[in-house]
PDB file of C-alpha atoms in Angstrom:
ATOM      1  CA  UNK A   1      -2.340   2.310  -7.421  1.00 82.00           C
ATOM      2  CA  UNK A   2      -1.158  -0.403  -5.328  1.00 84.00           C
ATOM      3  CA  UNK A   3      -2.254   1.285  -2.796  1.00 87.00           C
ATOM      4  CA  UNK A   4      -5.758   0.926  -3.729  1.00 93.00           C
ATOM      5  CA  UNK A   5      -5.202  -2.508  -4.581  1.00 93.00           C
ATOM      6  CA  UNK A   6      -4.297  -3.056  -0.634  1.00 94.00           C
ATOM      7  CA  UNK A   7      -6.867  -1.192   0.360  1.00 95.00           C
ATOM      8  CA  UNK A   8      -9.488  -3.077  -1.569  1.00 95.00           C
ATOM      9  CA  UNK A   9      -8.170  -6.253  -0.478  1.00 95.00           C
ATOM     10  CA  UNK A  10      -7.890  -5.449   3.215  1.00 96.00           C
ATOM     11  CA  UNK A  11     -11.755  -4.280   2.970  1.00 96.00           C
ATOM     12  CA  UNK A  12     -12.841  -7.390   1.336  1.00 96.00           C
ATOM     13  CA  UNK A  13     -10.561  -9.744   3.798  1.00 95.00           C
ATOM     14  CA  UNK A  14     -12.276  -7.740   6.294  1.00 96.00           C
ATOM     15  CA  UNK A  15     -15.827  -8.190   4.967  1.00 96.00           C
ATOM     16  CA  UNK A  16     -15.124 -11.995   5.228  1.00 95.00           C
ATOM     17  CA  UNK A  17     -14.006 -11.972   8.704  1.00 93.00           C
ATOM     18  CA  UNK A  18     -17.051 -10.533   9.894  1.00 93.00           C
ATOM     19  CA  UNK A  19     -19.133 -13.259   8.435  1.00 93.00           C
ATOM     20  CA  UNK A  20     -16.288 -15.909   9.115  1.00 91.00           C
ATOM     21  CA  UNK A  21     -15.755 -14.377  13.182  1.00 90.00           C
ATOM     22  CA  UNK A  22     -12.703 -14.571  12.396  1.00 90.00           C
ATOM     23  CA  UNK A  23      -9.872 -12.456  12.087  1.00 90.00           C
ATOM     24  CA  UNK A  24      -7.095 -14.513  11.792  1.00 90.00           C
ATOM     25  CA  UNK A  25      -8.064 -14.886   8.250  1.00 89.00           C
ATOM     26  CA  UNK A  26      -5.789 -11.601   7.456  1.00 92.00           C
ATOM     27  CA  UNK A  27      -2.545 -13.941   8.656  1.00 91.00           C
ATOM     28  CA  UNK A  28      -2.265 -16.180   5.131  1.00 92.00           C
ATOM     29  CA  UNK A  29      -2.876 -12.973   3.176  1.00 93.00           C
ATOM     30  CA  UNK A  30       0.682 -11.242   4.264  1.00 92.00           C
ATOM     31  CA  UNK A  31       2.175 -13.364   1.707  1.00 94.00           C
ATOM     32  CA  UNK A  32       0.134 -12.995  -0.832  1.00 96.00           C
ATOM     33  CA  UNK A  33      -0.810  -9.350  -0.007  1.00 95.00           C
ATOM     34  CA  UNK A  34       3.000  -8.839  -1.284  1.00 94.00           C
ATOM     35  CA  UNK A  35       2.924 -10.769  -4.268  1.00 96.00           C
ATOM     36  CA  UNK A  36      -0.346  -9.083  -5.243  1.00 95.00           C
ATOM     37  CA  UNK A  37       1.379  -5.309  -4.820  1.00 94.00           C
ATOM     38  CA  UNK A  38       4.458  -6.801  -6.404  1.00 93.00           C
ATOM     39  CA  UNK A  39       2.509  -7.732  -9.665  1.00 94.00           C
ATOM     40  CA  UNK A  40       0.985  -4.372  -9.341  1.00 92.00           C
ATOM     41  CA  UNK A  41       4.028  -2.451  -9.253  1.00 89.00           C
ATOM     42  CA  UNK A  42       5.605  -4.903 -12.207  1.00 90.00           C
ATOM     43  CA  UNK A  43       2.171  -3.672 -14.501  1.00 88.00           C
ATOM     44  CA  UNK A  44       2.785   0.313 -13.617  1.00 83.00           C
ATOM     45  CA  UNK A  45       6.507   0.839 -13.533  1.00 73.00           C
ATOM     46  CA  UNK A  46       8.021  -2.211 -15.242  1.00 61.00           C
ATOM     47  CA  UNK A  47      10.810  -1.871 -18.161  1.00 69.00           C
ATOM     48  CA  UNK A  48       9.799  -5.227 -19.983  1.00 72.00           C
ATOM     49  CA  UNK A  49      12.839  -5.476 -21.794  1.00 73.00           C
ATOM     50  CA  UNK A  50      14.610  -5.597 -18.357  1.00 79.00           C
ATOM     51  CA  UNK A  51      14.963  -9.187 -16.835  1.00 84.00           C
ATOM     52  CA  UNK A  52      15.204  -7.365 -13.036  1.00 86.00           C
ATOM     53  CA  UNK A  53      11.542  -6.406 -13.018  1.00 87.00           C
ATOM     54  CA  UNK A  54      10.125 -10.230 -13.869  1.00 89.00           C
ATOM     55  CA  UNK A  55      13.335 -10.972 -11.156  1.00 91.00           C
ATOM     56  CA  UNK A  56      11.916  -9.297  -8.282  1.00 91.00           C
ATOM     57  CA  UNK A  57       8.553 -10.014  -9.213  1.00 93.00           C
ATOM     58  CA  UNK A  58       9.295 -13.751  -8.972  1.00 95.00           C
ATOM     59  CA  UNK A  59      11.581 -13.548  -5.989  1.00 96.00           C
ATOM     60  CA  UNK A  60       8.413 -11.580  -4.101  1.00 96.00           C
ATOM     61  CA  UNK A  61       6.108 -14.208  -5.872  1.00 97.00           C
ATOM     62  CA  UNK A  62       7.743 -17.468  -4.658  1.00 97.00           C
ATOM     63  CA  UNK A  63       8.456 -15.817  -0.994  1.00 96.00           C
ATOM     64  CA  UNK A  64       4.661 -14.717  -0.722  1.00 96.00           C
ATOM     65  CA  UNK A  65       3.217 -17.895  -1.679  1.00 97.00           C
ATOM     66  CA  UNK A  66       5.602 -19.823   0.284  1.00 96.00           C
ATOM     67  CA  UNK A  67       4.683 -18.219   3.389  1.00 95.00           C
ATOM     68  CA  UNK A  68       1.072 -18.082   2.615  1.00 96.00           C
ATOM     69  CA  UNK A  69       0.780 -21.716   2.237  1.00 95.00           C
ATOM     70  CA  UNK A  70       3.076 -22.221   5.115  1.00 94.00           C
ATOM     71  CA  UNK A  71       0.311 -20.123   7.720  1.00 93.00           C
ATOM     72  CA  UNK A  72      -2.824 -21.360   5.853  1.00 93.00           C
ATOM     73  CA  UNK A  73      -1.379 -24.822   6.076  1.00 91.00           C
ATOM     74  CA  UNK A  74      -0.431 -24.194   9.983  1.00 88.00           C
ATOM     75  CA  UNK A  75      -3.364 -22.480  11.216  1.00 86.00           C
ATOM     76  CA  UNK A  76      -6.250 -24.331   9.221  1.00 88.00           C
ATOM     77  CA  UNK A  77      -8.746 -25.984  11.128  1.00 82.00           C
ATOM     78  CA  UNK A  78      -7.898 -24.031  14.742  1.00 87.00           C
ATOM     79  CA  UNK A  79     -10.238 -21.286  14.926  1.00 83.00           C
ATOM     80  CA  UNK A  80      -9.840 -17.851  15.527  1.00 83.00           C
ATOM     81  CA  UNK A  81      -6.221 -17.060  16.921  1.00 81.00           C
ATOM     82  CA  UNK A  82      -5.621 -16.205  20.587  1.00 80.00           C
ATOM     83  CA  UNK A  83      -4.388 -12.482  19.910  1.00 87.00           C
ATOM     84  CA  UNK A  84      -7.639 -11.667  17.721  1.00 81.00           C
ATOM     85  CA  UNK A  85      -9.701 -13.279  20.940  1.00 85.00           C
ATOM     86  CA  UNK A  86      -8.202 -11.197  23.033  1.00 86.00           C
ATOM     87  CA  UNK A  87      -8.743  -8.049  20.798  1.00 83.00           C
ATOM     88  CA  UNK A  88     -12.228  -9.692  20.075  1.00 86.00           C
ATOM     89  CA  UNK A  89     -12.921  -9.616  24.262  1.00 86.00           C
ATOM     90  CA  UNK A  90     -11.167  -6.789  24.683  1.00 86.00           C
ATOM     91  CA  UNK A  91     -13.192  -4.296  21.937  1.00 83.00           C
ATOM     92  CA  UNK A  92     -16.847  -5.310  22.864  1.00 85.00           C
ATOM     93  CA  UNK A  93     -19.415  -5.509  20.597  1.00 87.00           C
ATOM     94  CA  UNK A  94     -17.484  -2.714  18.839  1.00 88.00           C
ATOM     95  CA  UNK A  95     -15.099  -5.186  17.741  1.00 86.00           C
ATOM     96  CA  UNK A  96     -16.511  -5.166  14.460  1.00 87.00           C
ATOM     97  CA  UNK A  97     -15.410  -1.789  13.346  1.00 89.00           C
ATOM     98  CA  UNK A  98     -12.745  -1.649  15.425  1.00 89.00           C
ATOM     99  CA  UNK A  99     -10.778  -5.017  13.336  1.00 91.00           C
ATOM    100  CA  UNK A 100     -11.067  -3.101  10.250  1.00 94.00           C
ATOM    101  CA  UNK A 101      -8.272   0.065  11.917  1.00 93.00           C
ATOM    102  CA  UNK A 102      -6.484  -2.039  14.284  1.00 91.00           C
ATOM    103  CA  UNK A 103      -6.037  -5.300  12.245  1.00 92.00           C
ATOM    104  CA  UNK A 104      -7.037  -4.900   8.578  1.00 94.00           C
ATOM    105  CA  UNK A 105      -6.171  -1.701   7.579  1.00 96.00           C
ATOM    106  CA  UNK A 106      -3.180  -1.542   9.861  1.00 95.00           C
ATOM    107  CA  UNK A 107      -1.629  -4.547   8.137  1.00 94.00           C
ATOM    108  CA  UNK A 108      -2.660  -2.955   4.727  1.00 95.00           C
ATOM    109  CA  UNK A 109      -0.655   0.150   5.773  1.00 96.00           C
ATOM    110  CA  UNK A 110       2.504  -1.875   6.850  1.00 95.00           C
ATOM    111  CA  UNK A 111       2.184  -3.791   3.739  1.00 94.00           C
ATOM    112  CA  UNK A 112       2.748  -1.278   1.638  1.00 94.00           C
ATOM    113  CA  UNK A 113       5.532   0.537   3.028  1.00 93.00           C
ATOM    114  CA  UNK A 114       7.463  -2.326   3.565  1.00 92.00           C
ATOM    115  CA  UNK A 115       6.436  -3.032  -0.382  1.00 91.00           C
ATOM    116  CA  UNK A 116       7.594   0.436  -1.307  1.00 89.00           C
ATOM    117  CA  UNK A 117      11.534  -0.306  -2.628  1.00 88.00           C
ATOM    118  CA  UNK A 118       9.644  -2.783  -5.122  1.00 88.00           C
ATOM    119  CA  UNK A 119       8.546   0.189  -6.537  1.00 84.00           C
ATOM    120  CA  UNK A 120      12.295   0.868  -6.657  1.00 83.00           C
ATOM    121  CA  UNK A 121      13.549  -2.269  -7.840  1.00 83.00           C
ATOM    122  CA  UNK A 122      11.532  -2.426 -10.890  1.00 81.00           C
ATOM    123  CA  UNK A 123      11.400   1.255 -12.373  1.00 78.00           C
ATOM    124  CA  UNK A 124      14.511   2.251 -14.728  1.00 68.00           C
ATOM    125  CA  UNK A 125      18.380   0.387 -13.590  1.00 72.00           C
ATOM    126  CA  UNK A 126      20.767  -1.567 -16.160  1.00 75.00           C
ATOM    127  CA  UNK A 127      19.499  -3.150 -18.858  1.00 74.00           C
ATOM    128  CA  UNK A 128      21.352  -6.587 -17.758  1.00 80.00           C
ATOM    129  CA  UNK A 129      21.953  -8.136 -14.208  1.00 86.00           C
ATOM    130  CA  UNK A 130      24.927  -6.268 -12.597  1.00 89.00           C
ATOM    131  CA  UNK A 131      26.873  -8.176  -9.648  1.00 93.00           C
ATOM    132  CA  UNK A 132      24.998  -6.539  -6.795  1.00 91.00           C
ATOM    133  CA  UNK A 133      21.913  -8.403  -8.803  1.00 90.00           C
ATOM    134  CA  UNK A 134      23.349 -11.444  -8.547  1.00 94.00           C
ATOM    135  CA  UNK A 135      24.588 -11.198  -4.802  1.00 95.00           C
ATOM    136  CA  UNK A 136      20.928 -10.040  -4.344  1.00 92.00           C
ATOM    137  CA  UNK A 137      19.801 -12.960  -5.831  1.00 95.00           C
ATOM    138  CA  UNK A 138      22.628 -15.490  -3.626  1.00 96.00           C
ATOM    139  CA  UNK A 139      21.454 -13.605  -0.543  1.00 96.00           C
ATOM    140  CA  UNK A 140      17.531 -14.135  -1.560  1.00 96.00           C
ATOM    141  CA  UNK A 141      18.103 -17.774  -1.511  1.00 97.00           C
ATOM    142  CA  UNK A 142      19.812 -18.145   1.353  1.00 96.00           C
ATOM    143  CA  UNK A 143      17.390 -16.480   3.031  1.00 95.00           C
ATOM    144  CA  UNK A 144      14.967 -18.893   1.540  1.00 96.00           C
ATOM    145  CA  UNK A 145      16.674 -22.008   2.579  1.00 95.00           C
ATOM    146  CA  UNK A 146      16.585 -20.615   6.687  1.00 95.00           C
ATOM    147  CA  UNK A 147      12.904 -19.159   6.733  1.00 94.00           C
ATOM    148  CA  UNK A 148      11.609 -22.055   5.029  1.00 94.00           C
ATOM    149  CA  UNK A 149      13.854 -24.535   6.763  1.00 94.00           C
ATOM    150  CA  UNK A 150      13.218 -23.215   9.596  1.00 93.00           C
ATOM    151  CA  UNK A 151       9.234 -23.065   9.699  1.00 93.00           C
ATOM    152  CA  UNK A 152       9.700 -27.117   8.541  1.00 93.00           C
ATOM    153  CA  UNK A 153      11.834 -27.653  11.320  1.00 94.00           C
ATOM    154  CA  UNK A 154       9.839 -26.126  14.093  1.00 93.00           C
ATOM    155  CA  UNK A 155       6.539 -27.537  12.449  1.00 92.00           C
ATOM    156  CA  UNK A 156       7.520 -31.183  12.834  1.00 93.00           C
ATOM    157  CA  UNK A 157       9.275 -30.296  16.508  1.00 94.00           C
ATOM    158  CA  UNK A 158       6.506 -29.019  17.911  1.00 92.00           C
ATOM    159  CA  UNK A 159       4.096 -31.942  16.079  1.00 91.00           C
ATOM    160  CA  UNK A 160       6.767 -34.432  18.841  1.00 93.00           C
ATOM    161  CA  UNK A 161       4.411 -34.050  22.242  1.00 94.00           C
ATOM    162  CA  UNK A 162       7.997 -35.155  23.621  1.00 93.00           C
ATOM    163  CA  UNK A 163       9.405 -32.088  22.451  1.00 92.00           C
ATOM    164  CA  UNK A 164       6.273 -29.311  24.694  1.00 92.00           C
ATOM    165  CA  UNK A 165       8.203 -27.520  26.869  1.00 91.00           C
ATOM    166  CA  UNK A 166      11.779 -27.946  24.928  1.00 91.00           C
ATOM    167  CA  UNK A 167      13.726 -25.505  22.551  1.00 90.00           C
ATOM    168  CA  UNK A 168      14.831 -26.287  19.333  1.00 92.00           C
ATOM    169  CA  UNK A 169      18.492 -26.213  18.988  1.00 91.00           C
ATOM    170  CA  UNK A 170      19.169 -28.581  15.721  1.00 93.00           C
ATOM    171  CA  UNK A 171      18.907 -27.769  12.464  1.00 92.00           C
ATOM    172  CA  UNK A 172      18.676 -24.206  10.981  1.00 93.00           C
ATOM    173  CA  UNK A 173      18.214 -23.203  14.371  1.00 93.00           C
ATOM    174  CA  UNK A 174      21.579 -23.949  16.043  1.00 91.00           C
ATOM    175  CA  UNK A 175      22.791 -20.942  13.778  1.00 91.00           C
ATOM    176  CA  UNK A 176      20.639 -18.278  15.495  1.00 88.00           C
ATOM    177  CA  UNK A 177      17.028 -18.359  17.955  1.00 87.00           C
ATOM    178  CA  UNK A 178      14.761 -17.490  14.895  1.00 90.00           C
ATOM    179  CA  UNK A 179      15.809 -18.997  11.243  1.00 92.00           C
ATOM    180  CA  UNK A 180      12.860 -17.906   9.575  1.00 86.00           C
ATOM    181  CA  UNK A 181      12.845 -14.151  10.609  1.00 89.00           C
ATOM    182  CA  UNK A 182      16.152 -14.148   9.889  1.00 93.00           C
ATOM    183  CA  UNK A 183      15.678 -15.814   6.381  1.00 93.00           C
ATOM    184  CA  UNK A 184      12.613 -13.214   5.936  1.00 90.00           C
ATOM    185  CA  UNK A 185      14.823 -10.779   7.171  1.00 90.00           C
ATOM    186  CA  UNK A 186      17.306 -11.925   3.962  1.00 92.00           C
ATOM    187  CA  UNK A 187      15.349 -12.208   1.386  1.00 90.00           C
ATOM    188  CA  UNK A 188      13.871  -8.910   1.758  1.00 82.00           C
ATOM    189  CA  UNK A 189      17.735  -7.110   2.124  1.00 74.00           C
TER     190      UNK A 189
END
């Protein structure tokens, strides 16, 4: 089913981009793509009497609409992103039906494999929180804290025209070259 869901989504996004020229619109949707499938997957195989399954659904819920926000909020108003250009260029005036495979429906796909141990996560387990829920949970915010932090952080440094040419080594990112995968990275373990 959630699947489908995807699938229908991606198609629609895609219908938009051909009116819109523009195929960065599919970037904002990661986020919410996930929190979609995760409410999806909390309708078909959650134990409602089990707190984990409204867990992991909010977990995916606040992450997704976090980063959502954060790429809506960071790409709005610039156009058409320079990778889709260059695919745009590149594919001719069969760009078109090409963006639905190699952008829309590729995404789509990724989405919902990497969306696949939600599945997991919310069918069947204890009926409480064990430990390895609430290190899951410790680990989750952590992750938080860095990939948001860090997307703040690199935001306003790069919003310095002092700072063009420089790297960021303050903040979330003295601790490693890329906070926010990392902190994706996290929250998703």
């Amino acid at each position: 089913m959630a699947g489908l869901v995807i699938w229908g989504l991606v198609t629609l996004l895609w219908l938009a981009s051909l009116i819109l020229r523009d195929a960065s619109i599919v970037d904002p949707f990661w986020g919410t793509g996930f929190v979609i499938t995760a409410w999806v997957y909390f309708s078909q195989a959650a134990d409602l009497t089990s707190f984990r399954p409204w867990l992991v659904t909010m977990l995916v819920t606040v992450w997704g609409l976090r980063l959502s926000l954060h790429l809506l909020a960071r790409n709005w108003g610039k156009g058409e992103d320079y990778r889709y250009q260059e695919f745009r260029r590149n594919g001719g005036p069969a760009w078109w039906w090409q963006s639905y495979f190699k952008v829309f429906i590729l995404q789509g796909v990724i989405m919902w494999i990497v969306s696949a141990p939600l599945l997991v996560a919310q069918s069947g387990g204890p009926a409480g929180l064990t430990p390895l829920d609430y290190l899951g949970v410790a680990v989750w915010a952590i992750g938080f804290y860095f990939e948001a932090a860090g997307d703040f952080q690199l935001a306003r440094f790069k919003a310095n025209p002092a700072n063009k040419g420089k790297l960021l080594t303050s903040g979330v990112w003295r601790y490693t070259r890329h906070p926010n995968y990392f902190g994706d990275a996290a929250q998703w373990w």
